[in-house]
Amino acid sequence: MKTLALFTTLITLSTANPKWNWNHSPKCPTIPQIAPDGQLPPNTLSPALLMPISQKKPDKAYGATNTAIVTPHDKCTLTRFDIPASAQNKTCSLTLFLGGCGYGKSNVKQRGPGNIIFQGNTGVRYPVPGETTWNNQPPLAPPFDDAPVINKGEAYRLGGGPCDYTPGEPFTSVGGSICSEDTKLEFTQQEGGYGKCPVGFHLVIT
C-alpha cells in the first residue's frame, strides 16, 4: 500500500475557572470514528517532513518546515511520515484537521473553494530538504478520486488501511503531495490539547 497518501505553542490561560478542561474543547472539529472529541488519540504521528515546492520556480529547493502551503498553479507541499515497526498489524488513518476552535483557528488560512489535490508517494524515493524541487520531486500516484472539498474549521479522514511495515526496519516511510488549481491553503502543524485544536496532517494509529 505504498501509494497511500499518509499524508506544537502552549497558550497560557487563566486558571481561575476550575471548570476549564485543558484537554478537550467541544468546538474542535471531530472525526467520529477516530477523534470523537476533536483531539488526537494516543499513538498519533505528526509528519516527519513538510516541504514546499514551486511550479513557478521549478529548480528552487526549499527547506523543511512545519507549515504547509498550497497556492493555485504554483506551490505544493510534500509530506512524509515515518511509521514505526510497532504499528505492524494496526490501522493507519491519514487525517487533516483545519482548526475551528480556540487558538487553533488562527493557524489556518484558506482562500478559494477548497479543491485540494491529494496524491500519494509511490515509495520510490522521498523528498530531501534543500535538494528536492518541482522538477525532481518523487513519483506520485494518481490523485485521490474521492478527496473531499475541504473547508477551514473542519476535520477529515482522507484514507486509511493497514499500516505500512518493512520487516527488519525500525520504520517505514510513506508520504504524498497536496496541490490545488483554485485554492490557497496554509496551516501550521499543531497537536492540540490545552484548550487548542489539532491542526494539519496527522496519522492516527489504531
Short mmCIF file of N, CA and C in Angstrom, two decimals, residues 45-171:
data_model
loop_
_atom_site.label_atom_id
_atom_site.label_comp_id
_atom_site.label_asym_id
_atom_site.label_seq_id
_atom_site.Cartn_x
_atom_site.Cartn_y
_atom_site.Cartn_z
N LEU A 45 0.80 10.06 14.90
CA LEU A 45 2.06 10.58 14.36
C LEU A 45 1.85 11.93 13.69
N SER A 46 2.77 12.83 13.91
CA SER A 46 2.85 14.06 13.13
C SER A 46 3.83 13.84 11.98
N PRO A 47 3.78 14.67 10.95
CA PRO A 47 4.68 14.46 9.81
C PRO A 47 6.15 14.55 10.22
N ALA A 48 6.95 13.66 9.66
CA ALA A 48 8.40 13.76 9.82
C ALA A 48 8.95 14.88 8.95
N LEU A 49 8.18 15.23 7.91
CA LEU A 49 8.65 16.26 6.98
C LEU A 49 7.47 16.93 6.28
N LEU A 50 7.51 18.25 6.23
CA LEU A 50 6.70 19.06 5.32
C LEU A 50 7.67 19.92 4.54
N MET A 51 7.46 20.02 3.23
CA MET A 51 8.39 20.80 2.41
C MET A 51 7.69 21.32 1.17
N PRO A 52 7.75 22.63 0.92
CA PRO A 52 7.11 23.17 -0.27
C PRO A 52 7.95 22.99 -1.52
N ILE A 53 7.28 22.96 -2.66
CA ILE A 53 7.92 23.06 -3.97
C ILE A 53 7.10 24.04 -4.79
N SER A 54 7.70 24.62 -5.82
CA SER A 54 7.04 25.68 -6.59
C SER A 54 7.10 25.40 -8.08
N GLN A 55 5.93 25.38 -8.70
CA GLN A 55 5.87 25.19 -10.15
C GLN A 55 6.46 26.39 -10.88
N LYS A 56 6.33 27.58 -10.29
CA LYS A 56 6.84 28.79 -10.93
C LYS A 56 8.35 28.96 -10.71
N LYS A 57 8.88 28.27 -9.73
CA LYS A 57 10.33 28.25 -9.50
C LYS A 57 10.76 26.79 -9.47
N PRO A 58 10.70 26.11 -10.62
CA PRO A 58 10.81 24.65 -10.66
C PRO A 58 12.16 24.08 -10.24
N ASP A 59 13.19 24.91 -10.19
CA ASP A 59 14.50 24.41 -9.78
C ASP A 59 14.91 24.90 -8.39
N LYS A 60 14.01 25.56 -7.69
CA LYS A 60 14.31 26.06 -6.35
C LYS A 60 14.02 24.97 -5.32
N ALA A 61 14.99 24.70 -4.46
CA ALA A 61 14.84 23.71 -3.39
C ALA A 61 14.61 24.44 -2.06
N TYR A 62 13.54 24.11 -1.39
CA TYR A 62 13.20 24.71 -0.11
C TYR A 62 13.63 23.80 1.03
N GLY A 63 13.67 24.36 2.22
CA GLY A 63 13.98 23.57 3.40
C GLY A 63 12.73 22.98 4.03
N ALA A 64 12.93 22.18 5.06
CA ALA A 64 11.82 21.60 5.79
C ALA A 64 11.13 22.69 6.62
N THR A 65 9.86 22.49 6.90
CA THR A 65 9.08 23.47 7.64
C THR A 65 7.99 22.75 8.40
N ASN A 66 7.33 23.46 9.33
CA ASN A 66 6.16 22.87 9.97
C ASN A 66 4.88 23.54 9.50
N THR A 67 4.98 24.31 8.41
CA THR A 67 3.83 24.97 7.82
C THR A 67 3.64 24.49 6.39
N ALA A 68 2.45 23.99 6.10
CA ALA A 68 2.11 23.57 4.74
C ALA A 68 1.50 24.74 3.99
N ILE A 69 1.82 24.86 2.70
CA ILE A 69 1.25 25.91 1.88
C ILE A 69 0.92 25.37 0.50
N VAL A 70 -0.25 25.76 0.01
CA VAL A 70 -0.71 25.40 -1.33
C VAL A 70 -1.24 26.68 -1.97
N THR A 71 -0.80 26.96 -3.19
CA THR A 71 -1.33 28.10 -3.93
C THR A 71 -1.70 27.65 -5.34
N PRO A 72 -2.70 28.28 -5.95
CA PRO A 72 -3.17 27.81 -7.26
C PRO A 72 -2.06 27.82 -8.31
N HIS A 73 -1.87 26.69 -8.95
CA HIS A 73 -0.93 26.55 -10.07
C HIS A 73 0.51 26.94 -9.69
N ASP A 74 0.86 26.82 -8.43
CA ASP A 74 2.23 27.17 -8.04
C ASP A 74 2.73 26.26 -6.93
N LYS A 75 2.52 26.65 -5.70
CA LYS A 75 3.13 25.92 -4.59
C LYS A 75 2.31 24.70 -4.17
N CYS A 76 3.04 23.60 -3.97
CA CYS A 76 2.51 22.38 -3.38
C CYS A 76 3.34 22.08 -2.14
N THR A 77 2.84 21.21 -1.29
CA THR A 77 3.61 20.77 -0.14
C THR A 77 3.76 19.25 -0.18
N LEU A 78 4.99 18.80 -0.03
CA LEU A 78 5.29 17.37 0.04
C LEU A 78 5.33 16.93 1.50
N THR A 79 4.88 15.72 1.76
CA THR A 79 4.81 15.21 3.13
C THR A 79 5.53 13.88 3.25
N ARG A 80 5.96 13.58 4.49
CA ARG A 80 6.50 12.26 4.80
C ARG A 80 6.19 11.90 6.24
N PHE A 81 5.70 10.70 6.43
CA PHE A 81 5.52 10.14 7.77
C PHE A 81 6.45 8.94 7.91
N ASP A 82 6.98 8.73 9.10
CA ASP A 82 7.79 7.55 9.40
C ASP A 82 7.01 6.67 10.38
N ILE A 83 6.47 5.57 9.86
CA ILE A 83 5.63 4.69 10.67
C ILE A 83 6.51 3.67 11.40
N PRO A 84 6.46 3.62 12.72
CA PRO A 84 7.32 2.69 13.46
C PRO A 84 6.91 1.24 13.24
N ALA A 85 7.88 0.36 13.42
CA ALA A 85 7.60 -1.07 13.24
C ALA A 85 6.55 -1.57 14.21
N SER A 86 6.40 -0.90 15.34
CA SER A 86 5.39 -1.30 16.33
C SER A 86 3.97 -1.16 15.82
N ALA A 87 3.78 -0.48 14.69
CA ALA A 87 2.44 -0.32 14.11
C ALA A 87 2.05 -1.50 13.23
N GLN A 88 2.89 -2.51 13.14
CA GLN A 88 2.56 -3.68 12.33
C GLN A 88 1.22 -4.27 12.77
N ASN A 89 0.39 -4.62 11.80
CA ASN A 89 -0.93 -5.22 12.00
C ASN A 89 -1.94 -4.24 12.61
N LYS A 90 -1.62 -2.96 12.60
CA LYS A 90 -2.56 -1.95 13.05
C LYS A 90 -3.07 -1.16 11.85
N THR A 91 -4.04 -0.29 12.10
CA THR A 91 -4.64 0.52 11.04
C THR A 91 -4.11 1.95 11.12
N CYS A 92 -3.68 2.48 9.99
CA CYS A 92 -3.23 3.87 9.90
C CYS A 92 -4.26 4.69 9.14
N SER A 93 -4.68 5.80 9.73
CA SER A 93 -5.65 6.69 9.10
C SER A 93 -5.02 8.07 8.92
N LEU A 94 -4.99 8.53 7.69
CA LEU A 94 -4.48 9.88 7.42
C LEU A 94 -5.59 10.88 7.67
N THR A 95 -5.31 11.87 8.51
CA THR A 95 -6.32 12.87 8.84
C THR A 95 -5.79 14.27 8.52
N LEU A 96 -6.73 15.17 8.32
CA LEU A 96 -6.40 16.58 8.13
C LEU A 96 -7.34 17.40 9.00
N PHE A 97 -6.77 18.10 9.97
CA PHE A 97 -7.53 18.97 10.86
C PHE A 97 -7.25 20.42 10.49
N LEU A 98 -8.32 21.19 10.35
CA LEU A 98 -8.16 22.58 9.94
C LEU A 98 -8.74 23.55 10.96
N GLY A 99 -8.41 23.31 12.23
CA GLY A 99 -8.76 24.25 13.28
C GLY A 99 -10.24 24.26 13.58
N GLY A 100 -10.71 25.41 14.07
CA GLY A 100 -12.13 25.52 14.33
C GLY A 100 -12.47 25.94 15.73
N CYS A 101 -11.49 26.04 16.63
CA CYS A 101 -11.80 26.47 17.99
C CYS A 101 -10.59 27.13 18.61
N GLY A 102 -10.82 27.87 19.65
CA GLY A 102 -9.75 28.42 20.47
C GLY A 102 -8.65 29.04 19.65
N TYR A 103 -7.43 28.58 19.92
CA TYR A 103 -6.25 29.19 19.34
C TYR A 103 -5.75 28.46 18.12
N GLY A 104 -6.43 27.37 17.73
CA GLY A 104 -6.02 26.64 16.54
C GLY A 104 -6.47 27.29 15.26
N LYS A 105 -7.57 28.03 15.34
CA LYS A 105 -8.17 28.56 14.12
C LYS A 105 -7.26 29.54 13.41
N SER A 106 -6.47 30.31 14.17
CA SER A 106 -5.59 31.30 13.57
C SER A 106 -4.44 30.66 12.80
N ASN A 107 -4.23 29.37 13.00
CA ASN A 107 -3.15 28.67 12.30
C ASN A 107 -3.54 28.25 10.90
N VAL A 108 -4.78 28.49 10.50
CA VAL A 108 -5.28 28.02 9.20
C VAL A 108 -5.74 29.22 8.38
N LYS A 109 -5.26 29.28 7.13
CA LYS A 109 -5.70 30.32 6.20
C LYS A 109 -6.17 29.64 4.93
N GLN A 110 -7.34 30.01 4.46
CA GLN A 110 -7.88 29.44 3.24
C GLN A 110 -8.55 30.52 2.41
N ARG A 111 -8.28 30.48 1.11
CA ARG A 111 -8.99 31.34 0.17
C ARG A 111 -9.29 30.52 -1.07
N GLY A 112 -10.55 30.40 -1.41
CA GLY A 112 -10.94 29.59 -2.56
C GLY A 112 -11.90 28.49 -2.16
N PRO A 113 -12.40 27.73 -3.14
CA PRO A 113 -13.47 26.76 -2.89
C PRO A 113 -13.05 25.48 -2.19
N GLY A 114 -11.75 25.22 -2.03
CA GLY A 114 -11.33 24.06 -1.25
C GLY A 114 -11.08 22.80 -2.03
N ASN A 115 -10.81 22.93 -3.32
CA ASN A 115 -10.50 21.75 -4.13
C ASN A 115 -9.00 21.46 -4.04
N ILE A 116 -8.64 20.55 -3.18
CA ILE A 116 -7.24 20.20 -2.95
C ILE A 116 -6.95 18.86 -3.63
N ILE A 117 -5.81 18.80 -4.30
CA ILE A 117 -5.39 17.58 -4.99
C ILE A 117 -4.45 16.81 -4.06
N PHE A 118 -4.88 15.62 -3.64
CA PHE A 118 -4.08 14.76 -2.77
C PHE A 118 -3.51 13.62 -3.60
N GLN A 119 -2.20 13.43 -3.53
CA GLN A 119 -1.55 12.33 -4.22
C GLN A 119 -0.58 11.62 -3.29
N GLY A 120 -0.49 10.31 -3.42
CA GLY A 120 0.41 9.53 -2.59
C GLY A 120 1.76 9.33 -3.24
N ASN A 121 2.78 9.28 -2.42
CA ASN A 121 4.13 8.96 -2.88
C ASN A 121 4.18 7.47 -3.23
N THR A 122 4.77 7.12 -4.36
CA THR A 122 4.82 5.72 -4.78
C THR A 122 5.84 4.89 -4.01
N GLY A 123 6.66 5.53 -3.19
CA GLY A 123 7.62 4.80 -2.38
C GLY A 123 8.97 4.59 -3.04
N VAL A 124 9.16 5.14 -4.24
CA VAL A 124 10.45 5.01 -4.92
C VAL A 124 11.51 5.82 -4.20
N ARG A 125 11.17 7.04 -3.80
CA ARG A 125 12.08 7.90 -3.04
C ARG A 125 11.25 8.99 -2.39
N TYR A 126 11.87 9.71 -1.47
CA TYR A 126 11.15 10.72 -0.69
C TYR A 126 11.87 12.06 -0.78
N PRO A 127 11.16 13.16 -0.52
CA PRO A 127 11.78 14.48 -0.65
C PRO A 127 12.91 14.68 0.34
N VAL A 128 13.90 15.44 -0.10
CA VAL A 128 15.06 15.77 0.73
C VAL A 128 15.14 17.29 0.86
N PRO A 129 15.08 17.84 2.07
CA PRO A 129 15.15 19.28 2.24
C PRO A 129 16.40 19.86 1.61
N GLY A 130 16.23 20.97 0.91
CA GLY A 130 17.36 21.63 0.27
C GLY A 130 17.80 21.00 -1.03
N GLU A 131 17.17 19.89 -1.42
CA GLU A 131 17.54 19.21 -2.67
C GLU A 131 16.35 18.99 -3.60
N THR A 132 15.21 18.63 -3.04
CA THR A 132 14.05 18.32 -3.87
C THR A 132 13.41 19.59 -4.41
N THR A 133 13.10 19.58 -5.70
CA THR A 133 12.47 20.70 -6.38
C THR A 133 11.23 20.21 -7.11
N TRP A 134 10.53 21.14 -7.74
CA TRP A 134 9.39 20.76 -8.58
C TRP A 134 9.84 19.80 -9.68
N ASN A 135 10.98 20.08 -10.27
CA ASN A 135 11.43 19.29 -11.41
C ASN A 135 11.93 17.90 -11.04
N ASN A 136 12.37 17.71 -9.79
CA ASN A 136 12.88 16.38 -9.42
C ASN A 136 12.10 15.75 -8.27
N GLN A 137 10.86 16.19 -8.07
CA GLN A 137 10.05 15.66 -6.97
C GLN A 137 9.81 14.16 -7.14
N PRO A 138 9.58 13.44 -6.05
CA PRO A 138 9.37 12.00 -6.12
C PRO A 138 8.15 11.64 -6.96
N PRO A 139 8.16 10.44 -7.55
CA PRO A 139 7.00 9.99 -8.32
C PRO A 139 5.76 9.89 -7.44
N LEU A 140 4.63 10.28 -8.01
CA LEU A 140 3.38 10.28 -7.27
C LEU A 140 2.34 9.40 -7.94
N ALA A 141 1.47 8.84 -7.15
CA ALA A 141 0.34 8.06 -7.66
C ALA A 141 -0.73 9.02 -8.19
N PRO A 142 -1.72 8.52 -8.92
CA PRO A 142 -2.81 9.38 -9.38
C PRO A 142 -3.53 10.05 -8.21
N PRO A 143 -4.15 11.20 -8.43
CA PRO A 143 -4.87 11.90 -7.35
C PRO A 143 -5.98 11.03 -6.77
N PHE A 144 -6.26 11.26 -5.49
CA PHE A 144 -7.41 10.61 -4.85
C PHE A 144 -8.65 10.96 -5.66
N ASP A 145 -9.45 9.97 -6.00
CA ASP A 145 -10.67 10.26 -6.75
C ASP A 145 -11.86 10.54 -5.84
N ASP A 146 -11.67 10.40 -4.53
CA ASP A 146 -12.76 10.65 -3.59
C ASP A 146 -12.37 11.71 -2.55
N ALA A 147 -11.44 12.59 -2.92
CA ALA A 147 -10.99 13.62 -1.98
C ALA A 147 -12.13 14.57 -1.65
N PRO A 148 -12.27 14.94 -0.38
CA PRO A 148 -13.33 15.88 -0.01
C PRO A 148 -12.99 17.31 -0.42
N VAL A 149 -14.01 18.12 -0.57
CA VAL A 149 -13.81 19.57 -0.68
C VAL A 149 -13.55 20.07 0.73
N ILE A 150 -12.40 20.66 0.95
CA ILE A 150 -12.02 20.99 2.32
C ILE A 150 -12.44 22.42 2.68
N ASN A 151 -12.67 22.63 3.97
CA ASN A 151 -13.05 23.93 4.49
C ASN A 151 -12.38 24.18 5.82
N LYS A 152 -11.91 25.38 6.01
CA LYS A 152 -11.36 25.80 7.29
C LYS A 152 -12.37 25.54 8.40
N GLY A 153 -11.89 25.00 9.51
CA GLY A 153 -12.77 24.72 10.62
C GLY A 153 -13.31 23.31 10.65
N GLU A 154 -12.92 22.48 9.67
CA GLU A 154 -13.40 21.10 9.60
C GLU A 154 -12.24 20.13 9.79
N ALA A 155 -12.57 18.85 9.91
CA ALA A 155 -11.57 17.79 10.03
C ALA A 155 -11.97 16.63 9.14
N TYR A 156 -10.98 15.94 8.58
CA TYR A 156 -11.26 14.91 7.57
C TYR A 156 -10.38 13.68 7.79
N ARG A 157 -10.97 12.51 7.55
CA ARG A 157 -10.19 11.28 7.40
C ARG A 157 -10.03 11.07 5.90
N LEU A 158 -8.82 11.22 5.41
CA LEU A 158 -8.57 11.21 3.98
C LEU A 158 -8.41 9.80 3.42
N GLY A 159 -8.06 8.87 4.27
CA GLY A 159 -7.87 7.49 3.82
C GLY A 159 -7.25 6.68 4.93
N GLY A 160 -7.25 5.38 4.74
CA GLY A 160 -6.66 4.52 5.76
C GLY A 160 -6.60 3.08 5.33
N GLY A 161 -5.88 2.30 6.10
CA GLY A 161 -5.71 0.88 5.82
C GLY A 161 -4.62 0.32 6.71
N PRO A 162 -4.20 -0.91 6.47
CA PRO A 162 -3.12 -1.49 7.27
C PRO A 162 -1.87 -0.62 7.22
N CYS A 163 -1.26 -0.42 8.37
CA CYS A 163 -0.05 0.40 8.42
C CYS A 163 1.07 -0.27 7.62
N ASP A 164 1.80 0.53 6.87
CA ASP A 164 2.93 0.01 6.12
C ASP A 164 4.00 -0.51 7.08
N TYR A 165 4.60 -1.62 6.70
CA TYR A 165 5.59 -2.27 7.57
C TYR A 165 6.65 -2.93 6.70
N THR A 166 7.92 -2.73 7.07
CA THR A 166 9.04 -3.35 6.37
C THR A 166 9.79 -4.23 7.36
N PRO A 167 9.78 -5.56 7.17
CA PRO A 167 10.45 -6.45 8.11
C PRO A 167 11.92 -6.07 8.32
N GLY A 168 12.32 -6.03 9.57
CA GLY A 168 13.71 -5.74 9.91
C GLY A 168 14.07 -4.27 9.96
N GLU A 169 13.13 -3.39 9.60
CA GLU A 169 13.41 -1.95 9.62
C GLU A 169 12.70 -1.30 10.80
N PRO A 170 13.32 -0.28 11.42
CA PRO A 170 12.68 0.37 12.57
C PRO A 170 11.46 1.19 12.19
N PHE A 171 11.40 1.66 10.96
CA PHE A 171 10.23 2.40 10.50
C PHE A 171 10.10 2.27 8.99
#
